[in-house]
CSV table of N, CA and C in Angstrom, one decimal:
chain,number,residue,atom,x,y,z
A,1313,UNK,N,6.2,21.6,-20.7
A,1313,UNK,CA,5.4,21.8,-19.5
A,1313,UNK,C,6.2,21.2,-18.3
A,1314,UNK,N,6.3,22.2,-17.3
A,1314,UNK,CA,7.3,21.3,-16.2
A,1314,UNK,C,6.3,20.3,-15.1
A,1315,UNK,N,7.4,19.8,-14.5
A,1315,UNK,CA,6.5,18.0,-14.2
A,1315,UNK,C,5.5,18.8,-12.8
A,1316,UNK,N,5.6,19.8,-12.3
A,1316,UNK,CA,5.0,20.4,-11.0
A,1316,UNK,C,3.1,20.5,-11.8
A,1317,UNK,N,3.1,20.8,-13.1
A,1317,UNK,CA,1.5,21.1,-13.9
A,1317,UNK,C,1.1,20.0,-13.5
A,1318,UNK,N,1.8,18.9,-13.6
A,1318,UNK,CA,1.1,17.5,-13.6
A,1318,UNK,C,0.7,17.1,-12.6
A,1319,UNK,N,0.9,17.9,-11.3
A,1319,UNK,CA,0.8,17.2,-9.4
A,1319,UNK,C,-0.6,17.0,-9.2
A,1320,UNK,N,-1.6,17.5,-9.6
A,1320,UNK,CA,-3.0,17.0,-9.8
A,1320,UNK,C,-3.3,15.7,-10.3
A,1321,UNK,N,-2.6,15.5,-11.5
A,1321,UNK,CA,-3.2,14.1,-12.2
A,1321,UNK,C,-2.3,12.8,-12.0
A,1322,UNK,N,-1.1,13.3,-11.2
A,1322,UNK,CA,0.2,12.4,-10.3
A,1322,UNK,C,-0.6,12.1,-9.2
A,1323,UNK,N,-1.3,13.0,-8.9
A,1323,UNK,CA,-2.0,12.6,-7.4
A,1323,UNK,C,-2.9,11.9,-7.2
A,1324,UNK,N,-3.5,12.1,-8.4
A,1324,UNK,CA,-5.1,11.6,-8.3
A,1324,UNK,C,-4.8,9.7,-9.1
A,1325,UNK,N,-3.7,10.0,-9.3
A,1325,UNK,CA,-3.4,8.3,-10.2
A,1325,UNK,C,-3.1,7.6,-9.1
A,1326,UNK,N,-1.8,8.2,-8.3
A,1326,UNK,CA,-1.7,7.4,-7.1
A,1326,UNK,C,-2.7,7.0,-5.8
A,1327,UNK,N,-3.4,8.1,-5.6
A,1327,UNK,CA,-4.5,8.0,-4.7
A,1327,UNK,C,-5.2,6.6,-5.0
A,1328,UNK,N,-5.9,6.6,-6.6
A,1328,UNK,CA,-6.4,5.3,-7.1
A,1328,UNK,C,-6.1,4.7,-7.2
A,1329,UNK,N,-4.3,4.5,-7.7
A,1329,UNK,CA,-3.9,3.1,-7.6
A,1329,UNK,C,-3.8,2.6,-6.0
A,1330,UNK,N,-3.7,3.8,-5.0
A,1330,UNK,CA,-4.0,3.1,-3.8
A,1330,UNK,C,-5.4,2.5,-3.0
A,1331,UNK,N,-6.3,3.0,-3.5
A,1331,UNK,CA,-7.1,2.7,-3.7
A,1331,UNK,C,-7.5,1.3,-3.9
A,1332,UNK,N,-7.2,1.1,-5.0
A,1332,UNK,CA,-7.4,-0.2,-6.5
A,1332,UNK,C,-6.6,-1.5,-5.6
A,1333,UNK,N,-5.4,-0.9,-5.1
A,1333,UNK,CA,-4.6,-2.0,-4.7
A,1333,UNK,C,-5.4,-2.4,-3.4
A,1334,UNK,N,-5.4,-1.2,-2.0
A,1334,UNK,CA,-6.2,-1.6,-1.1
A,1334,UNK,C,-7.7,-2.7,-1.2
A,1335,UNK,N,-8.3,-2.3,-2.3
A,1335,UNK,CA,-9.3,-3.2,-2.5
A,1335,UNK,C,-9.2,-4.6,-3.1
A,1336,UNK,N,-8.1,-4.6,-3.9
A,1336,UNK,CA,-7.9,-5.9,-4.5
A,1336,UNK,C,-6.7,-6.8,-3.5
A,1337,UNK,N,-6.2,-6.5,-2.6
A,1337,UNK,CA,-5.5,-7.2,-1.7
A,1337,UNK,C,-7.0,-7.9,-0.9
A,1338,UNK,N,-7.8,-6.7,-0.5
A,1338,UNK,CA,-8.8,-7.4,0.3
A,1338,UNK,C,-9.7,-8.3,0.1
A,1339,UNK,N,-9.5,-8.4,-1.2
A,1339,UNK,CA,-10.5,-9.4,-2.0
A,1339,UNK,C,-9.8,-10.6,-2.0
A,1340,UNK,N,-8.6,-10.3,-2.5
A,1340,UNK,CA,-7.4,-11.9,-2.8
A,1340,UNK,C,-7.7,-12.4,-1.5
A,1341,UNK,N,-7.5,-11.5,-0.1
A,1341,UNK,CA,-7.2,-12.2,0.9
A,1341,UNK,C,-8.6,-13.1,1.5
A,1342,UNK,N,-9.3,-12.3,1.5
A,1342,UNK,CA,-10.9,-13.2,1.6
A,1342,UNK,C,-11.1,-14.4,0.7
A,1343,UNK,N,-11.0,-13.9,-0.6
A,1343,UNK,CA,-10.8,-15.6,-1.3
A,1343,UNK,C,-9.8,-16.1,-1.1
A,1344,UNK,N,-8.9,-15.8,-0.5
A,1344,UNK,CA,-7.4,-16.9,-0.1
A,1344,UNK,C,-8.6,-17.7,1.0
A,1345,UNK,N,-8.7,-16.7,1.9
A,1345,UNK,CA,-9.3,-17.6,2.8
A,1345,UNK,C,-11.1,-18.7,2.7
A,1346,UNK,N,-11.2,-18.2,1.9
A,1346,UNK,CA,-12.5,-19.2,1.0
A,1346,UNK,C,-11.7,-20.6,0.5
A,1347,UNK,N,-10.6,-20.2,0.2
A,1347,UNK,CA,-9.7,-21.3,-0.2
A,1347,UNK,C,-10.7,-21.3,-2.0
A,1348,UNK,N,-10.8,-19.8,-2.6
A,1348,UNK,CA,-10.8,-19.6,-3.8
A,1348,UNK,C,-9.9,-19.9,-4.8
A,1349,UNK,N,-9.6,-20.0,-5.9
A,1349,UNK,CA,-8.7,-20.2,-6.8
A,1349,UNK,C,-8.2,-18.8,-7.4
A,1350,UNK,N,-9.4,-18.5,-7.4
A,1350,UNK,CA,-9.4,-16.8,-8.1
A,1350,UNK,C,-8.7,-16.1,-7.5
A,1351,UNK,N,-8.1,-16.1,-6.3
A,1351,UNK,CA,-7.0,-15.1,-4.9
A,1351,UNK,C,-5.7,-15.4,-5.4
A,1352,UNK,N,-4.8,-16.3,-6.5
A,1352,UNK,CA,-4.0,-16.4,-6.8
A,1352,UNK,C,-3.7,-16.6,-8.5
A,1353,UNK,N,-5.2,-16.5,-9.2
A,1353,UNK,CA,-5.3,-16.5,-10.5
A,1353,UNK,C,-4.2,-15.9,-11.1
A,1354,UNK,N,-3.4,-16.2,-12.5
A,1354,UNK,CA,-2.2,-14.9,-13.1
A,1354,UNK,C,-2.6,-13.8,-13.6
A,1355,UNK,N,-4.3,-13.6,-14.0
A,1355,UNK,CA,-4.7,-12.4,-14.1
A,1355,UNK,C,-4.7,-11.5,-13.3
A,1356,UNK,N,-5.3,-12.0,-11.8
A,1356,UNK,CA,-5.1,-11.1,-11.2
A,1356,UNK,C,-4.3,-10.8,-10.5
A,1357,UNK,N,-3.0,-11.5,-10.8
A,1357,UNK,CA,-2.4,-11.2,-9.8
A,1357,UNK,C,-1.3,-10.3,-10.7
A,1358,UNK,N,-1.1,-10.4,-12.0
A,1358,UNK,CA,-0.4,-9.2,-13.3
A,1358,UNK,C,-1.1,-8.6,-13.3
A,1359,UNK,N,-2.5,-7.9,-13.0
A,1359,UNK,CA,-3.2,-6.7,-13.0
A,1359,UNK,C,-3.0,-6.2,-11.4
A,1360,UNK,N,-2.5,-6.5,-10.3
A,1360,UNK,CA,-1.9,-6.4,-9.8
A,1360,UNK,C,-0.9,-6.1,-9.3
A,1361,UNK,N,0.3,-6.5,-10.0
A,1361,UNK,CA,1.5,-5.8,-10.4
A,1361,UNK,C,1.3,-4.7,-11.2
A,1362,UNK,N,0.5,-4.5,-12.3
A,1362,UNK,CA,0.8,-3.5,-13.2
A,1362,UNK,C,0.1,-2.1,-11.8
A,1363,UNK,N,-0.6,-2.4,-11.5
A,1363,UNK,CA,-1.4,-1.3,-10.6
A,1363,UNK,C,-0.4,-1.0,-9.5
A,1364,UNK,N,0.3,-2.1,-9.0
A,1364,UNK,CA,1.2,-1.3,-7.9
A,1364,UNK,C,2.6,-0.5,-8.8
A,1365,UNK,N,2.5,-0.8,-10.0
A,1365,UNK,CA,3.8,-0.3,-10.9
A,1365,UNK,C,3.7,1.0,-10.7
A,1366,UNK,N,1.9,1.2,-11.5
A,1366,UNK,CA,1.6,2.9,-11.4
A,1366,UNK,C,1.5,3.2,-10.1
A,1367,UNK,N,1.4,2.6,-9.3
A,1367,UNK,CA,1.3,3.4,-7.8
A,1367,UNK,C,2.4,3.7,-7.4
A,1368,UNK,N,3.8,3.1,-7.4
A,1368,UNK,CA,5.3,3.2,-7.4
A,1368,UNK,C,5.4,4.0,-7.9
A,1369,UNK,N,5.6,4.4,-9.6
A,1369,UNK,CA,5.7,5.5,-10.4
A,1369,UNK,C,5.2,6.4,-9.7
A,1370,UNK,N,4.3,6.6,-9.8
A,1370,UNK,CA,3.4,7.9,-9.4
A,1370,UNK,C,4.0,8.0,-8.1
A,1371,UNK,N,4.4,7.9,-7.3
A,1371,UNK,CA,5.1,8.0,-5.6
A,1371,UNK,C,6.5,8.8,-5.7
A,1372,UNK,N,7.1,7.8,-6.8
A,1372,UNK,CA,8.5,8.5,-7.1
A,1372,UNK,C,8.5,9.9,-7.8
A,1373,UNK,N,7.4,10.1,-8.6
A,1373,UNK,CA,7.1,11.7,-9.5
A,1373,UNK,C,6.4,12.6,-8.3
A,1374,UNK,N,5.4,11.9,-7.1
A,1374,UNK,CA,5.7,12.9,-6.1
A,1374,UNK,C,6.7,13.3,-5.3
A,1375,UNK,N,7.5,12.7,-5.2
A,1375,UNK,CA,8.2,12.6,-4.5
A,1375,UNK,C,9.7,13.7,-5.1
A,1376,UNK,N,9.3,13.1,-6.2
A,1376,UNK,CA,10.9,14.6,-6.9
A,1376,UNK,C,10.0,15.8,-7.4
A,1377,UNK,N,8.6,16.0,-7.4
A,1377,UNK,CA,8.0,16.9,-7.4
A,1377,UNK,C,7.6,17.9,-6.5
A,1378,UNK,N,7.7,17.3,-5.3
A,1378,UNK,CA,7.6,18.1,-3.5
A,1378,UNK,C,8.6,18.4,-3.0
A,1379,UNK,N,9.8,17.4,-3.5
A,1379,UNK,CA,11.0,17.6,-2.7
A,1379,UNK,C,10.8,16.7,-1.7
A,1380,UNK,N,10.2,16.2,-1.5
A,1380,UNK,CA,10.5,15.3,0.0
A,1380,UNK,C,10.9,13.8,-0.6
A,1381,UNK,N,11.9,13.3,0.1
A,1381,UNK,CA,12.0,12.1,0.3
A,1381,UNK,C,12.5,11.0,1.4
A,1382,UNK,N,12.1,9.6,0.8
A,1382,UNK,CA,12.5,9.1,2.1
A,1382,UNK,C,13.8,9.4,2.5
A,1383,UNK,N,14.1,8.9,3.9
A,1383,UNK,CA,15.6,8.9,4.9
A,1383,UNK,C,16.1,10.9,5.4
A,1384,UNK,N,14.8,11.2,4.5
A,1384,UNK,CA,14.9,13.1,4.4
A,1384,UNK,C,14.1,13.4,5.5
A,1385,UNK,N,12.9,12.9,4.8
A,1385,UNK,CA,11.4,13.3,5.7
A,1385,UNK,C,10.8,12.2,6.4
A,1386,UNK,N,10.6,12.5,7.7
A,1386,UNK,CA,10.2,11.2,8.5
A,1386,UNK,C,9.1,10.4,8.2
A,1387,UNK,N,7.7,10.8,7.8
A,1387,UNK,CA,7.1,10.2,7.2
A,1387,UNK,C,7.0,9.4,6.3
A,1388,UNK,N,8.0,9.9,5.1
A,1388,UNK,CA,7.8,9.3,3.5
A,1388,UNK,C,9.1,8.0,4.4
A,1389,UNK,N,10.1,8.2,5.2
A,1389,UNK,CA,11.0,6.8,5.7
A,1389,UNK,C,9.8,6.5,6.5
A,1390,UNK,N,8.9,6.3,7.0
A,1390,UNK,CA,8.4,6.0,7.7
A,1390,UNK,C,7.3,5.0,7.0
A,1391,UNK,N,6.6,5.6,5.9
A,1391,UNK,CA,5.6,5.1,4.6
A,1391,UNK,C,6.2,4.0,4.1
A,1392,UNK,N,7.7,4.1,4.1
A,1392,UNK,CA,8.3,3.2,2.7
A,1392,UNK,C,8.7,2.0,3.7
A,1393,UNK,N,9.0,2.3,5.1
A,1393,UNK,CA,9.1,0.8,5.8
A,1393,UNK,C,8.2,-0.1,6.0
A,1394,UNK,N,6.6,0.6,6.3
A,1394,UNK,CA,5.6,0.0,6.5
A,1394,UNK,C,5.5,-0.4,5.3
A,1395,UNK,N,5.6,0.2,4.2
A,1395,UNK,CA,5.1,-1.0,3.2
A,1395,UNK,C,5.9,-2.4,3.2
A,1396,UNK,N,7.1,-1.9,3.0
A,1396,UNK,CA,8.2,-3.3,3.3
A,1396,UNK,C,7.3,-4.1,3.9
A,1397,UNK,N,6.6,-3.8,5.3
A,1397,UNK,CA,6.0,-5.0,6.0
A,1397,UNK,C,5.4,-4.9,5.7
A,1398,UNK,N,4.7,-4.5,4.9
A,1398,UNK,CA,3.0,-4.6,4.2
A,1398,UNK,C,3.1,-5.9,3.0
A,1399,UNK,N,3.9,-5.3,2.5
A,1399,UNK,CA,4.0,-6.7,1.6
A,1399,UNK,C,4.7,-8.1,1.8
A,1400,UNK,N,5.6,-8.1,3.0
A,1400,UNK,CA,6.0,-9.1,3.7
A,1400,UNK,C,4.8,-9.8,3.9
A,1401,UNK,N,3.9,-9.1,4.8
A,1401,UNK,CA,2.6,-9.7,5.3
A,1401,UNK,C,1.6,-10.0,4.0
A,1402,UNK,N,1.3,-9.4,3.5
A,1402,UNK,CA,0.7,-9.8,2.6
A,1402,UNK,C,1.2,-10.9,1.7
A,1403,UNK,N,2.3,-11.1,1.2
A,1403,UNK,CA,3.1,-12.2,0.5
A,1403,UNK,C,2.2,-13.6,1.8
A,1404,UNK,N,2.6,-13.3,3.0
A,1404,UNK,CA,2.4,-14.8,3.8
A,1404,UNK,C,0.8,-15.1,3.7
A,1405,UNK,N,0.2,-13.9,3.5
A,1405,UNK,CA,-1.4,-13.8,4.3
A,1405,UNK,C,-2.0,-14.7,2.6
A,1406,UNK,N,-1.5,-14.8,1.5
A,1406,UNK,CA,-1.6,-14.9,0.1
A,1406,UNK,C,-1.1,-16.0,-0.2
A,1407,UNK,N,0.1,-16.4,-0.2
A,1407,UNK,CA,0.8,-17.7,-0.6
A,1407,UNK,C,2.0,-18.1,0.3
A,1408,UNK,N,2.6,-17.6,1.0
A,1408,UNK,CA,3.6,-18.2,2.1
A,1408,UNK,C,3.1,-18.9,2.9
A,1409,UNK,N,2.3,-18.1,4.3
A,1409,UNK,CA,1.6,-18.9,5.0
A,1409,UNK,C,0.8,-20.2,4.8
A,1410,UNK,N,1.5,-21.1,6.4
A,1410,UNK,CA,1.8,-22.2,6.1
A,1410,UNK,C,0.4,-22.9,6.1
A,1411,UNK,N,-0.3,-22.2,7.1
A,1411,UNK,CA,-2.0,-22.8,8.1
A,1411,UNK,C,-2.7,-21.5,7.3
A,1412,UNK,N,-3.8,-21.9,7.6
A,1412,UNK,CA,-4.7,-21.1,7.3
A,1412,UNK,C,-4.8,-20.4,8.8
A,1413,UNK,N,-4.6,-20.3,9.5
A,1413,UNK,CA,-4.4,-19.7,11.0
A,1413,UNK,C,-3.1,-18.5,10.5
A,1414,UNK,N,-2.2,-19.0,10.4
A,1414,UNK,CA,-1.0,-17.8,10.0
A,1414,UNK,C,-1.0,-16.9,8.7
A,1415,UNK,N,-2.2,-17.4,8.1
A,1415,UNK,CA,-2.5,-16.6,6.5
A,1415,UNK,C,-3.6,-15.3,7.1
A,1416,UNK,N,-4.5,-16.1,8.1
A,1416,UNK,CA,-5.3,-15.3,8.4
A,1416,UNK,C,-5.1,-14.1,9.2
A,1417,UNK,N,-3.8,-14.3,10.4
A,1417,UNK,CA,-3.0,-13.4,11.0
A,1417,UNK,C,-2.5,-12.3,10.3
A,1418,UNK,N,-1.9,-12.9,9.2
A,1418,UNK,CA,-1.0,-12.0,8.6
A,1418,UNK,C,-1.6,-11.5,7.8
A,1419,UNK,N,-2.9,-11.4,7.5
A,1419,UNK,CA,-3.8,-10.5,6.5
A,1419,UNK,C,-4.5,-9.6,7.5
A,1420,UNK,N,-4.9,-10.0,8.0
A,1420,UNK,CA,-5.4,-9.0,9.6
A,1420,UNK,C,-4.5,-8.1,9.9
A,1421,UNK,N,-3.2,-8.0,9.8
A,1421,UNK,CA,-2.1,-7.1,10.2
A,1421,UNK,C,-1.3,-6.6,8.9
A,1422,UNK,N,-1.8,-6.9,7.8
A,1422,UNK,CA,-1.3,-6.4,6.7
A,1422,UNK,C,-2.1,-5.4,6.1
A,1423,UNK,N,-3.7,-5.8,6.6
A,1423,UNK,CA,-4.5,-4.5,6.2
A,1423,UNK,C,-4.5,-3.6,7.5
A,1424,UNK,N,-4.0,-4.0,8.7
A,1424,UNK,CA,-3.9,-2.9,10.2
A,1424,UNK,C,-2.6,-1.7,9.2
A,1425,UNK,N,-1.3,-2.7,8.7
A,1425,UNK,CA,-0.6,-2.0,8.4
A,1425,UNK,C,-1.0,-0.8,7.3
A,1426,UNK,N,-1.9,-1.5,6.3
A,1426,UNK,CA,-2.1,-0.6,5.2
A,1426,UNK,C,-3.0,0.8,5.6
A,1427,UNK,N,-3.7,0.8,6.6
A,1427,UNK,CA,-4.6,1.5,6.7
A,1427,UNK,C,-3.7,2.6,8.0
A,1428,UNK,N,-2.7,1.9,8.3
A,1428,UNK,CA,-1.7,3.1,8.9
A,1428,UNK,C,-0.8,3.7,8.4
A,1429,UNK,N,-0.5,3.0,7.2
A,1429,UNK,CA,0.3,3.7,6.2
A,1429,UNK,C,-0.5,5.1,5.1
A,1430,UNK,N,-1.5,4.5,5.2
A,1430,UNK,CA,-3.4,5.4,4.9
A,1430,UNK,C,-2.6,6.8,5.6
A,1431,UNK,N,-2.9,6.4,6.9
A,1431,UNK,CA,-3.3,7.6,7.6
A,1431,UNK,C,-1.4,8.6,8.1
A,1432,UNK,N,-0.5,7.8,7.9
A,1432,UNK,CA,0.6,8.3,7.3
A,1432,UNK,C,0.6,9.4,6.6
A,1433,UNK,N,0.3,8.8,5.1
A,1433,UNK,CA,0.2,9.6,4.2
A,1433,UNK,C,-0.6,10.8,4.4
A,1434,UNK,N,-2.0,10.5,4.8
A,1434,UNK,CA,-3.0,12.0,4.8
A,1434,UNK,C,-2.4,12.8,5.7
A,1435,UNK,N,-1.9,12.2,6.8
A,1435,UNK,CA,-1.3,14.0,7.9
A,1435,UNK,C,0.0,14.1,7.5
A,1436,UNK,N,0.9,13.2,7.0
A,1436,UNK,CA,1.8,13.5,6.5
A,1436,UNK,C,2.8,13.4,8.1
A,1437,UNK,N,2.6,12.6,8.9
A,1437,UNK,CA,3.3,12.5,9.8
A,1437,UNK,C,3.7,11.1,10.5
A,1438,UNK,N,4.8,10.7,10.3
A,1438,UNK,CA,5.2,9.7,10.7
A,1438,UNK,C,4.4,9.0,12.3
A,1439,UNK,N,3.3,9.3,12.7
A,1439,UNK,CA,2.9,8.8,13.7
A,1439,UNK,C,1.1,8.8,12.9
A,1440,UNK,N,1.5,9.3,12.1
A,1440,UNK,CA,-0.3,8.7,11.7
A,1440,UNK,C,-1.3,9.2,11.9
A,1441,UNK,N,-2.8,8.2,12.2
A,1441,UNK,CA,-3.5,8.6,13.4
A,1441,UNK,C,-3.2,9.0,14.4
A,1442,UNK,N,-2.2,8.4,15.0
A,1442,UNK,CA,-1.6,8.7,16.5
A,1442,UNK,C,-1.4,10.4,16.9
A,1443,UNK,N,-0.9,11.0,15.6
A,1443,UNK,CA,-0.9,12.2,16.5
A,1443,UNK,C,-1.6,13.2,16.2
A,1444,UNK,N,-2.6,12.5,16.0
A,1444,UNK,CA,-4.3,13.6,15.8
A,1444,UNK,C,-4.3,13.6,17.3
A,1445,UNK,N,-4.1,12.2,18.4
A,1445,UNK,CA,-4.4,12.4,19.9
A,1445,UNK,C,-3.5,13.4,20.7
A,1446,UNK,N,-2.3,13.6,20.0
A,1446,UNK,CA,-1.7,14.6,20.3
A,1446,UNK,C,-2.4,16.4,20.8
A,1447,UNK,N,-3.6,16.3,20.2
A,1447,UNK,CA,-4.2,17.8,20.1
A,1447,UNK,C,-4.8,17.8,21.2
């Protein structure tokens, strides 16, 4: 069976693993900021990893499945840089950040990031939301 049958159940993994991940970053970062224990626990933070594994995987099988890739298609270079800063920020908003003032910053701008990388992906246009105002 060639890998194109499977773009339904590629899609529908990654959507949830983005999903899964968006939700569980927002939770670590709320209890970071409760000054919880549970926001840096090793359970969750290797269930964690394994869910952004499948969400990586699943990206890369879209990705040779559509033909588009990054440094190709403006978007998908566009998706893969924001994450870079997505997880930059998130790494500080989580355990780098020094104050709870710059943890809090950086989680405020790590979910601004994620939810533009969101809307990235659904128009499939390197400007996002932004160029819905285009119309």
């Amino acid at each position: 069976m060639a890998l194109v049958n499977w773009f339904p159940q590629i899609l529908a993994a990654h959507v949830g693993a983005v999903v899964i991940s968006g939700t569980l970053f927002t939770l670590r970062g709320l209890a970071r900021m409760a000054d919880w224990r549970i926001a840096n626990h090793a359970s969750v933070r290797y269930f964690s990893y394994l869910n952004d594994t499948v969400l990586l995987g699943a990206a890369i099988l879209l990705t040779v499945i559509v033909h588009q890739y990054p440094l190709l298609d403006a978007w998908l270079t566009v998706k893969v840089a924001l994450l870079l800063v997505y997880i930059a920020l998130g790494s500080i908003a989580l355990k780098r950040g020094r104050t709870p003032r710059v943890r809090a910053a950086a989680y405020v701008a790590a979910l601004t990031t994620f939810g533009f990388i969101v809307s990235v992906a659904i128009t499939q246009n390197p400007w996002g939301v932004f160029a819905l105002l285009d119309r």
